[in-house]
Short mmCIF file of C-alpha atoms in Angstrom, two decimals:
data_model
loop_
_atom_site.label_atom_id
_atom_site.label_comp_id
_atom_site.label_asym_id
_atom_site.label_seq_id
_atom_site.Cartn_x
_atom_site.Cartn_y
_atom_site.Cartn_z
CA UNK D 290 39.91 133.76 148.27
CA UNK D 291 41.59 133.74 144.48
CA UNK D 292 44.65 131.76 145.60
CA UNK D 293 44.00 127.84 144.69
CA UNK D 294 46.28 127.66 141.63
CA UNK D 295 49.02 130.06 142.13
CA UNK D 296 50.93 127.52 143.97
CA UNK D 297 53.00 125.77 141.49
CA UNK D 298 51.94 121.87 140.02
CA UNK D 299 55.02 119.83 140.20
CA UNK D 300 57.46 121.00 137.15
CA UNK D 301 58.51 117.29 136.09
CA UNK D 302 57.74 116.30 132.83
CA UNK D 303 55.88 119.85 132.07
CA UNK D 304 56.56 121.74 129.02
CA UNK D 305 58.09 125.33 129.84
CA UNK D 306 54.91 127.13 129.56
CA UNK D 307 54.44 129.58 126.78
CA UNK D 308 54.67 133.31 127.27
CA UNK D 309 51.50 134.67 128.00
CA UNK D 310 51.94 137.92 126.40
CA UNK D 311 53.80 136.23 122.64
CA UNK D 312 50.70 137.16 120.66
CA UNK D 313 50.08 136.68 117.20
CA UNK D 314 49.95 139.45 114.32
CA UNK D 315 46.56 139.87 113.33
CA UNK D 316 47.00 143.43 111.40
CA UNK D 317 46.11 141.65 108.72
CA UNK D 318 42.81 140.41 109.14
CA UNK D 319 39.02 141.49 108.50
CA UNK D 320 36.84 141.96 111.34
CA UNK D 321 33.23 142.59 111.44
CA UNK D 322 30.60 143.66 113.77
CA UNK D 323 27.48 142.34 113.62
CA UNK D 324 25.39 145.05 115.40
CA UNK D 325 27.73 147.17 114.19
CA UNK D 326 25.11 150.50 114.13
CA UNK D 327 24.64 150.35 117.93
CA UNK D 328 26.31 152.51 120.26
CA UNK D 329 29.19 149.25 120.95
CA UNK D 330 29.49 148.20 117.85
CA UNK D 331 30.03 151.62 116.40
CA UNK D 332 32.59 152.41 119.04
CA UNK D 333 34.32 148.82 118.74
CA UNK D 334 34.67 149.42 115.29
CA UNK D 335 35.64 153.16 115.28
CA UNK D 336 38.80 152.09 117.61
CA UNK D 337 40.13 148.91 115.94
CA UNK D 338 39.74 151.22 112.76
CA UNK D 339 41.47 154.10 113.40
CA UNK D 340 44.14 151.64 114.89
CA UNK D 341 44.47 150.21 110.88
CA UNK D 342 42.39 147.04 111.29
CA UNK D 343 40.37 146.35 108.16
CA UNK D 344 36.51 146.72 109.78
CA UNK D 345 32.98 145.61 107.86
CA UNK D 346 30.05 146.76 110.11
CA UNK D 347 27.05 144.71 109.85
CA UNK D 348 22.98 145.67 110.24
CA UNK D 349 19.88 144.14 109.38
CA UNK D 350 19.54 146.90 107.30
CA UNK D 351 22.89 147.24 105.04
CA UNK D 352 22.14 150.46 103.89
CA UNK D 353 22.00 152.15 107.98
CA UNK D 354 25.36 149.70 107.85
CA UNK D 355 26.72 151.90 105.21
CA UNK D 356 25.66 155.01 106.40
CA UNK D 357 27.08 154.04 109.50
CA UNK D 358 30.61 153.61 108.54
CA UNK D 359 30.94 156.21 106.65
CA UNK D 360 30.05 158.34 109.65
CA UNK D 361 32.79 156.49 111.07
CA UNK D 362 35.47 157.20 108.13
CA UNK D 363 38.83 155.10 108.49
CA UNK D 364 37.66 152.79 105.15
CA UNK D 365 35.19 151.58 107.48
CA UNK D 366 32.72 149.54 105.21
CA UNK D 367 29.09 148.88 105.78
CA UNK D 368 26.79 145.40 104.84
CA UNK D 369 23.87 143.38 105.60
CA UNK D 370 25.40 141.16 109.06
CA UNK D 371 25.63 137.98 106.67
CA UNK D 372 27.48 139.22 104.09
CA UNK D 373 29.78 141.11 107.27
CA UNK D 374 30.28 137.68 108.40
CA UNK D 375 30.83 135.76 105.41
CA UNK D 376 33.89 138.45 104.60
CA UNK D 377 35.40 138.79 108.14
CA UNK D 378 37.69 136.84 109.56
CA UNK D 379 37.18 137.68 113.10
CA UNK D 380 33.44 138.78 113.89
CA UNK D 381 32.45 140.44 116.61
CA UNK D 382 28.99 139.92 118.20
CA UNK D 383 27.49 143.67 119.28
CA UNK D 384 23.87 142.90 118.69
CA UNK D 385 21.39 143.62 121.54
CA UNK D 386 20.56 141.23 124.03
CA UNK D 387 17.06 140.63 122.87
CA UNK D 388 17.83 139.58 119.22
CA UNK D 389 21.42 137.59 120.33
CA UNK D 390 19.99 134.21 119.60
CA UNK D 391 17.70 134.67 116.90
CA UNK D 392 20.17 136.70 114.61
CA UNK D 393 23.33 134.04 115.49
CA UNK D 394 20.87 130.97 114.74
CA UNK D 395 20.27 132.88 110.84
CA UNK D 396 23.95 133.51 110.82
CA UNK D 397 25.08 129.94 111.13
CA UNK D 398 26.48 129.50 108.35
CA UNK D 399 27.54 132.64 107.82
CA UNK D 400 29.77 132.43 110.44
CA UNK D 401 30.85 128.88 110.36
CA UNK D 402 34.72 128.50 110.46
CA UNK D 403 34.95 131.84 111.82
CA UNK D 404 36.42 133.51 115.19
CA UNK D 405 33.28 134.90 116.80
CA UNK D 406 33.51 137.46 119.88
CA UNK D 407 30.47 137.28 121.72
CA UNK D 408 30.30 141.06 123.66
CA UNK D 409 27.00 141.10 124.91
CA UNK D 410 25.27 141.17 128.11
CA UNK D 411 22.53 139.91 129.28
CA UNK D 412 21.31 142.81 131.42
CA UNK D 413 17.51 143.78 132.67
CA UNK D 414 16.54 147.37 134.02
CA UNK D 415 14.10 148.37 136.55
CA UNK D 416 13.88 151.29 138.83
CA UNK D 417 16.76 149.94 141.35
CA UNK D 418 19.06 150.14 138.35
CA UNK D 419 20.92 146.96 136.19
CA UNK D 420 20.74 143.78 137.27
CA UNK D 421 22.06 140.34 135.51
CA UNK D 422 19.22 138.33 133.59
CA UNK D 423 19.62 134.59 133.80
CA UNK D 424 20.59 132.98 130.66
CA UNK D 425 19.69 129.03 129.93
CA UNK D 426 22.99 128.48 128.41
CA UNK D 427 24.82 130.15 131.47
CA UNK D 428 26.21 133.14 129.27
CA UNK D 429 25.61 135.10 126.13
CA UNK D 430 28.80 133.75 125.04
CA UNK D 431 27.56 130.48 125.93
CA UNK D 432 24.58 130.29 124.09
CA UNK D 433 26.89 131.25 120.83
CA UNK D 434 28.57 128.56 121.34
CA UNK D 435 25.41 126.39 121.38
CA UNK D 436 24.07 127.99 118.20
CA UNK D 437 27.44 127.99 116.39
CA UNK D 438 28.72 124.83 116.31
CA UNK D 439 31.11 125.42 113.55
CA UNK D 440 32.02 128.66 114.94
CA UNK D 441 35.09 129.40 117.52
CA UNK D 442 33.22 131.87 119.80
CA UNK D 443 35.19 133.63 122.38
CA UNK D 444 33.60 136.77 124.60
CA UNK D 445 35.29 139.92 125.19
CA UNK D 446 35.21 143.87 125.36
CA UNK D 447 32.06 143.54 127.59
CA UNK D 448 32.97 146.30 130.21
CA UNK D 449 34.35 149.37 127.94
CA UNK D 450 32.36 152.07 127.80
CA UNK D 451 30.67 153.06 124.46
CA UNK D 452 30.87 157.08 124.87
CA UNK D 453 34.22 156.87 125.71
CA UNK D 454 35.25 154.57 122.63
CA UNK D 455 33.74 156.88 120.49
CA UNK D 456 35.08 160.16 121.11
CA UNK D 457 37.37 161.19 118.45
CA UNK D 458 39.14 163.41 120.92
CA UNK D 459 40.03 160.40 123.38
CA UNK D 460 43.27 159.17 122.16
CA UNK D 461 43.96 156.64 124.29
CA UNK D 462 41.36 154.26 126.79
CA UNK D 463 43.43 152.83 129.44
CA UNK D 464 41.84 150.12 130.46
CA UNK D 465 41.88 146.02 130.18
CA UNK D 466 39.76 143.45 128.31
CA UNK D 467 38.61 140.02 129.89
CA UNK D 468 39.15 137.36 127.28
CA UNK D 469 37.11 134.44 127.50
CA UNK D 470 37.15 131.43 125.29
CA UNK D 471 38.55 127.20 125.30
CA UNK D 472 41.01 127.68 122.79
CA UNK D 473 44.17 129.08 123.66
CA UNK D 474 44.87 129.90 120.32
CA UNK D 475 41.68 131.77 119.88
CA UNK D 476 42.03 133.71 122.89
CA UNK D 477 45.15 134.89 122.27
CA UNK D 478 44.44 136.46 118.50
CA UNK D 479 41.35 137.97 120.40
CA UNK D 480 43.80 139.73 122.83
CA UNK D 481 46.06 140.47 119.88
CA UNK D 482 43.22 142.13 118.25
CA UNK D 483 42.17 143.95 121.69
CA UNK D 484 45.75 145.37 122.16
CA UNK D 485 45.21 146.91 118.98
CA UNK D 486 43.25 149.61 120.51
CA UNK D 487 46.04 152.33 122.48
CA UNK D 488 45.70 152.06 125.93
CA UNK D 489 43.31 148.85 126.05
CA UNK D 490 44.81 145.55 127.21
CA UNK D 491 43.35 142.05 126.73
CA UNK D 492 43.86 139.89 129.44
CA UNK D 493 43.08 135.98 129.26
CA UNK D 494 40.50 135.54 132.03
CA UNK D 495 39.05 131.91 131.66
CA UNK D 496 37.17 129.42 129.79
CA UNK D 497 33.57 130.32 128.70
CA UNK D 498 32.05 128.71 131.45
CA UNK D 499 32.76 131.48 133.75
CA UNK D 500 31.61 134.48 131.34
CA UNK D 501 28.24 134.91 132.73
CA UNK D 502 29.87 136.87 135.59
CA UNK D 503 32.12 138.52 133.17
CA UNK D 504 28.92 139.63 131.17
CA UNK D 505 26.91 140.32 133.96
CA UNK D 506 29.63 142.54 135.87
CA UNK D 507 28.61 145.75 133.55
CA UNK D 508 25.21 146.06 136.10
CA UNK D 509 27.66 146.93 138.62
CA UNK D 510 30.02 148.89 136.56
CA UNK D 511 26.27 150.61 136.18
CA UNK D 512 25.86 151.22 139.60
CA UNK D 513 29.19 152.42 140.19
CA UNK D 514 28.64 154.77 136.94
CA UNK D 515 25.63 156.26 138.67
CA UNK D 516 26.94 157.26 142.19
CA UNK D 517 30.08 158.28 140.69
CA UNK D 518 29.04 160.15 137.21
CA UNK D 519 31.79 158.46 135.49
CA UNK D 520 32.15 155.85 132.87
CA UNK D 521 33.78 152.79 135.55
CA UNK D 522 36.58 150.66 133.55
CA UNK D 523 38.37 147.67 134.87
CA UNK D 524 42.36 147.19 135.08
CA UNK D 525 43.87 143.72 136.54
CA UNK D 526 46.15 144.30 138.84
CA UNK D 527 49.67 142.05 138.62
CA UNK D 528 48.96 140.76 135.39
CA UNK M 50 27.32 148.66 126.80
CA UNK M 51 27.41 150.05 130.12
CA UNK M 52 26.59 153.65 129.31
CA UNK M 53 22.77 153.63 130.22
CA UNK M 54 22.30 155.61 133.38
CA UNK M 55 25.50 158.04 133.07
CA UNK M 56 23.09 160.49 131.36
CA UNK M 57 21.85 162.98 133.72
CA UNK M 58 18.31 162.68 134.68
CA UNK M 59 16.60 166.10 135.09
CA UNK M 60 17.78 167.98 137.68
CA UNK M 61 15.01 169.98 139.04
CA UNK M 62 13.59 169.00 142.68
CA UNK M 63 16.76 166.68 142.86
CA UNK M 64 18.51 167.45 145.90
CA UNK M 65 22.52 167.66 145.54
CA UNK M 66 24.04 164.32 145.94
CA UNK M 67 25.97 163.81 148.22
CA UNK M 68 29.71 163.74 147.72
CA UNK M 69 30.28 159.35 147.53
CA UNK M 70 33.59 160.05 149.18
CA UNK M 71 32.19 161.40 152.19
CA UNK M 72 32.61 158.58 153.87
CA UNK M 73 31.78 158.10 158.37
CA UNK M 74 34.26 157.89 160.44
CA UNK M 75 35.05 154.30 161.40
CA UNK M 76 38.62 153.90 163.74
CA UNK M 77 36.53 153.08 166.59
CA UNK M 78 34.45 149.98 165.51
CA UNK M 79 35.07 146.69 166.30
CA UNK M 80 35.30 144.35 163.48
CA UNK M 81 35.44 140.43 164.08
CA UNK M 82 35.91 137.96 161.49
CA UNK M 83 33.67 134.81 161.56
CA UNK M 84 35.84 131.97 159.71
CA UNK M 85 38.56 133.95 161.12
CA UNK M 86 41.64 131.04 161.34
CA UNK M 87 41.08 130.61 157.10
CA UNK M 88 43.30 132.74 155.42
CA UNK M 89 41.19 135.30 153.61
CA UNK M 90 39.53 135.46 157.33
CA UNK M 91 43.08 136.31 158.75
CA UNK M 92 44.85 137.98 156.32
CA UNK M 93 42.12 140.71 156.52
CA UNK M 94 41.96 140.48 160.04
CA UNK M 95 45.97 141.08 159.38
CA UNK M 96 45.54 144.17 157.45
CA UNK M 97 42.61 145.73 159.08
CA UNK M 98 44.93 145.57 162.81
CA UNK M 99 47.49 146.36 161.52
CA UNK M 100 45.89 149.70 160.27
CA UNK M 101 44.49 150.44 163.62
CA UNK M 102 41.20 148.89 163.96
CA UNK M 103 40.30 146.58 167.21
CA UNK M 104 39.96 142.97 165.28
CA UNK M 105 38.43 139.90 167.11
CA UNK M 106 38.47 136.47 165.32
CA UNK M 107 36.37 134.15 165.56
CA UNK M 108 36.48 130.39 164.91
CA UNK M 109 34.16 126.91 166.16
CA UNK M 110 37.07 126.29 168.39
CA UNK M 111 37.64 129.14 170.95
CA UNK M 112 41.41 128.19 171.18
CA UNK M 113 42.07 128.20 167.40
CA UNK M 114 40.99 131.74 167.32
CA UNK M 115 43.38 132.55 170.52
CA UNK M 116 46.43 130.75 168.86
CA UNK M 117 45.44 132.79 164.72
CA UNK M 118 45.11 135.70 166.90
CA UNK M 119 48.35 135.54 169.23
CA UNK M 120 50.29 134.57 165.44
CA UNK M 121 49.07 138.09 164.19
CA UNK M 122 49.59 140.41 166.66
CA UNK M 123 48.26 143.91 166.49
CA UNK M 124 46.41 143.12 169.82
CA UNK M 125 43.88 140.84 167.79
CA UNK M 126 41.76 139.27 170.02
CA UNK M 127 40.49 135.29 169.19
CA UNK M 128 37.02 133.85 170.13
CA UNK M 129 34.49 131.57 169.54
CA UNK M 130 32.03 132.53 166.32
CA UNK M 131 28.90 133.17 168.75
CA UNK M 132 31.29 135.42 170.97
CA UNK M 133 33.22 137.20 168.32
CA UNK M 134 29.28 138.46 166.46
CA UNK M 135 28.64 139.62 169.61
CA UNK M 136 31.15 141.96 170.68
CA UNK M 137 32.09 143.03 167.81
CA UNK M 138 30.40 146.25 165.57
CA UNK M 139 30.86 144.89 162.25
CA UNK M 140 31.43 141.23 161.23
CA UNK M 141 33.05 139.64 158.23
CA UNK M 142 32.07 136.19 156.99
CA UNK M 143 34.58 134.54 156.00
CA UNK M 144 33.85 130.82 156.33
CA UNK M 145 34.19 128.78 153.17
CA UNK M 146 31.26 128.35 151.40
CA UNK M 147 30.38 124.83 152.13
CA UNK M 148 29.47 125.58 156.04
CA UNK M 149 28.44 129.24 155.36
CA UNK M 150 24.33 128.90 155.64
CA UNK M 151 24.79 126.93 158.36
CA UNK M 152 27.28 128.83 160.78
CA UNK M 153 24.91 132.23 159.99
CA UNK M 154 21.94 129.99 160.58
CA UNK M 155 23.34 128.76 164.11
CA UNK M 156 24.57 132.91 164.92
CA UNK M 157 21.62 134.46 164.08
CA UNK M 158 20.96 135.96 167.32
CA UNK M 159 24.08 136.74 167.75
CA UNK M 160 23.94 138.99 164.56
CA UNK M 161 21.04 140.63 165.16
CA UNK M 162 22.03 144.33 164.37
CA UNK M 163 25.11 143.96 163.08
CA UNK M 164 26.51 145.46 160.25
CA UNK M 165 27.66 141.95 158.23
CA UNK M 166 30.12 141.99 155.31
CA UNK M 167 30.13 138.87 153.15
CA UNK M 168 32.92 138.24 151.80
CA UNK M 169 32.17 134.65 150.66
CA UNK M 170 32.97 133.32 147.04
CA UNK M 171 30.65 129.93 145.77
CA UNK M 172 33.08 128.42 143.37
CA UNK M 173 33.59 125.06 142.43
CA UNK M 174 36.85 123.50 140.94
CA UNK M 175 37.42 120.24 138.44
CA UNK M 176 40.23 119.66 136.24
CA UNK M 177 39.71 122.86 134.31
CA UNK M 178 39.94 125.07 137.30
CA UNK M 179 37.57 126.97 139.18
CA UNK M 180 33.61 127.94 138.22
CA UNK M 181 31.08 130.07 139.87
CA UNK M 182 28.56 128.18 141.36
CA UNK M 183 24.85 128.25 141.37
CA UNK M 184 23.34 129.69 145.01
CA UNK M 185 19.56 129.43 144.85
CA UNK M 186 19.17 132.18 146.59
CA UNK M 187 21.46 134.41 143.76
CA UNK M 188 24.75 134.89 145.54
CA UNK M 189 26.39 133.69 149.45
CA UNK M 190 25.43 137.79 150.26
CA UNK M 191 21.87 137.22 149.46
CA UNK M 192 21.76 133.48 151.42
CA UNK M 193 23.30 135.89 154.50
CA UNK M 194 20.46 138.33 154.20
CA UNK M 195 17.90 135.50 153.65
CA UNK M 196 19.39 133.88 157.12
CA UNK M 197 19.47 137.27 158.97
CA UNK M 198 16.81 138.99 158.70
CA UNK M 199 17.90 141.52 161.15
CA UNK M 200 21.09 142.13 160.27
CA UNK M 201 22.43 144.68 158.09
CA UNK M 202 23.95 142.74 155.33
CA UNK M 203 26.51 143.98 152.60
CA UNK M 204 29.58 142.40 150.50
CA UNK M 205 32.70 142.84 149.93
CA UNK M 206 36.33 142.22 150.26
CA UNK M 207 35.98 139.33 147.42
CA UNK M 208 38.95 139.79 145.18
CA UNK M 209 41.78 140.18 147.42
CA UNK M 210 44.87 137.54 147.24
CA UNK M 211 44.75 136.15 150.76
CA UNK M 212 48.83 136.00 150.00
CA UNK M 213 48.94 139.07 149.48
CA UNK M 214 47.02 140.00 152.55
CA UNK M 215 49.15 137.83 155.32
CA UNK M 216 52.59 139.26 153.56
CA UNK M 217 54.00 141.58 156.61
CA UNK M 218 56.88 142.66 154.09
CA UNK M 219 53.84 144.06 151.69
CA UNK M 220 53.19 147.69 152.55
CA UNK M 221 50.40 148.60 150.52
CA UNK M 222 48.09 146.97 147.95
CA UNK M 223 47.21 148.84 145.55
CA UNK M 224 43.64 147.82 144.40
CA UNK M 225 40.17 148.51 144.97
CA UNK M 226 37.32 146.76 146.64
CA UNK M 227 33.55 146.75 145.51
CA UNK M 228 31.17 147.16 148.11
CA UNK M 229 27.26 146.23 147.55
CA UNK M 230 24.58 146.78 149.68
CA UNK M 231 21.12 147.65 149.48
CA UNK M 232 21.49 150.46 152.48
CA UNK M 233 23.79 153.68 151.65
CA UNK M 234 24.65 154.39 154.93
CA UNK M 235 25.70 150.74 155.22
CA UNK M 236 27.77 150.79 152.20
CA UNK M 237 29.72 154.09 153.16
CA UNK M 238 30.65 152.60 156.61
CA UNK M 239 31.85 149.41 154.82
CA UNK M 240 33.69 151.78 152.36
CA UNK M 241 35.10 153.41 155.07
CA UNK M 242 36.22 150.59 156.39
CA UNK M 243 38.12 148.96 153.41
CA UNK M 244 39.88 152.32 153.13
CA UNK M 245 41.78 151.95 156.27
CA UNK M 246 44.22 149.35 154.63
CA UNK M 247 46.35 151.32 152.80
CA UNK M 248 46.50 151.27 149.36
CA UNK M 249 42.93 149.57 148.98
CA UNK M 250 40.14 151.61 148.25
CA UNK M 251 36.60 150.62 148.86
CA UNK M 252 34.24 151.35 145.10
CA UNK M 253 30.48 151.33 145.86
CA UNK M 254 29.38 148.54 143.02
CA UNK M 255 26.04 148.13 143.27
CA UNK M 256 22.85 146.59 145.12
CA UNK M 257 23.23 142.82 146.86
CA UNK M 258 21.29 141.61 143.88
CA UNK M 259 24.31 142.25 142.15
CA UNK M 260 26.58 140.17 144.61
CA UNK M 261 26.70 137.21 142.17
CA UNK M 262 28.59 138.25 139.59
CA UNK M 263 30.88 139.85 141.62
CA UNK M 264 31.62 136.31 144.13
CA UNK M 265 31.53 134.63 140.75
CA UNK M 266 34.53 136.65 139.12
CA UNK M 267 37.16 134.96 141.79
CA UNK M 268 36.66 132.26 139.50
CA UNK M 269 38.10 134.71 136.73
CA UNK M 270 40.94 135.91 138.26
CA UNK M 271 42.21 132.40 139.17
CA UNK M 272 42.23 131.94 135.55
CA UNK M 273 44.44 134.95 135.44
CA UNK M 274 46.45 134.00 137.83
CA UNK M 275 47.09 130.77 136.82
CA UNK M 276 47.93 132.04 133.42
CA UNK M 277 50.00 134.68 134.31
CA UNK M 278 51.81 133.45 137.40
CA UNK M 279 50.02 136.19 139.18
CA UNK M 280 48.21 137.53 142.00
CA UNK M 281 45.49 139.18 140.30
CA UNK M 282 43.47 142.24 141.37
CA UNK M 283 41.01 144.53 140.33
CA UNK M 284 41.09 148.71 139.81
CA UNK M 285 37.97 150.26 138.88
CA UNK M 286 39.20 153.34 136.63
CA UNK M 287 37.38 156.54 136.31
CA UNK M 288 36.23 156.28 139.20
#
């Protein structure tokens, strides 16, 4: 039952409400991916390039960085993750699960004043399949907002799927892009910067609070993977 | 990353699988709806009856049923809770969340054997909107299965508008419905079931351990829909 606020709040004294869908330009800015030599961040990266964003990717390692993006051509550039965050505007969290909170907590400062995008999920594996891991903080994107206190962290891009972002053949990924986050005007350059992409949408879908479920929703895109051999995406409907 | 178990395992002494669209036959089961007088209990209820299948509704109050039932025609059928489990084939929960351990509690005999579909969503709602709640037992599917230990239960049904639903003048929605269950068979004839409403496809998503995230993302979608004026929905592409 999804229908509690689509009734309308009395219109007195209310502002006309701004058009969801007036996003701002961000051609123009640097983003970076810390993780950026795994299978998401590659991918991330490969699209928003080839789409003429300005990408660092980030490692542990800056020369597998490097290597990396010049795999991935497009002016792509490759560092160690501080330096990627220190010169990026927006940075985008691709790291694996396991190291989230210890590599964000040496970033700090890095990444202070920056917009982060947290796009990792929490996710455990056992012979049944995925299943959601339980995360102190409620959320990955959560717990970067604990650790990053001078950071604006948003969470998005968690259900694409990484083969299919990094074909060169696929031109176009029809699909949509939960954004997550407090600020309205950080959620909207994140779905600026996801509608860079041909095909992918970004769609405002709450506050951070209520990413866990967002985050945790690729077990089942899993499951649905598996019985159907297919790499499951998500479109809102109406929106 | 969601891309872990679409490689193909090895194929030798693997049976075929079998085609996940194969899905039983289901026009003559009765299906009741427990909570049926709420109006994600009757707007299914609606559509299901509408589409040909024998619908009984149940309620705590015999006579509230009759009246829900008489308003939606179709020859639905209204009864008390304890009445409706028992005559029908399937049942749909669809109580709100604050009464839902108890009613199953108080019907468990009355389930015994059924096929159950939860369709329950545990969200709270403050000032900022609405927020998945925490269920100690993981998610209102698992509570069910904790409560009825023999029943057969599964989930689904969880991100439909309940406007949308009860609209006669709406011919079709076009969006899909995860299904999760630990039992295949169970999970085809639920499948089956959704895909009687036309328009609305039923999308195997996974084992009841992955029910949370699923109930939770309600809470997601009401952002959407608050943002965008909507009536949002879900499609599960490539699939």
């Amino acid at each position: 039952m999804q229908d509690w606020f689509t009734s309308t709040a009395p219109a007195a004294a209310k502002a006309a409400p701004k058009d969801p869908w007036a996003l701002p330009d961000v051609s123009h800015l640097v983003v970076g991916v810390l993780g950026g030599t795994g299978d998401q961040g590659r991918g991330l990266a490969y699209r928003l390039a080839r789409a003429g964003q300005r990408l660092i990717l980030g490692s542990r390692a800056a020369d597998r960085a490097r290597e990396a993006a010049a795999e991935l051509g497009h002016d792509v550039e490759g560092t160690d993750n501080a330096e990627c965050a220190r010169r990026s505007d927006i940075v985008i969290v691709a790291v694996p699960w396991d190291g989230h909170a210890e590599i964000l907590q040496s970033l700090r400062a890095d990444l202070a004043g920056k917009l982060v995008v947290d796009c990792v999920n929490p996710l455990g594996c056992d012979k049944q399949g995925a299943y959601a891991l339980t995360v102190p903080e409620g959320s990955a994107a959560q717990q970067a907002a604990a650790l990053l206190p001078q950071s604006r962290v948003t969470a998005a891009f968690h259900h694409l799927s990484a083969a299919l972002l990094q074909k060169p053949e696929i031109e176009k990924i029809d699909t949509d892009v939960m954004v997550l986050g407090d600020s309205r005007a950080d959620t909207d350059t994140v779905q600026a910067l996801v509608g860079r992409v041909p095909g992918i949408r970004g769609v405002y879908a709450g506050r951070l609070r209520n990413a866990h479920q967002v985050e945790s929703l690729v077990a089942n895109l899993i499951s649905a993977n598996r019985r159907y051999k297919a790499h499951a995406g998500l479109l809102v409907t109406d929106v």
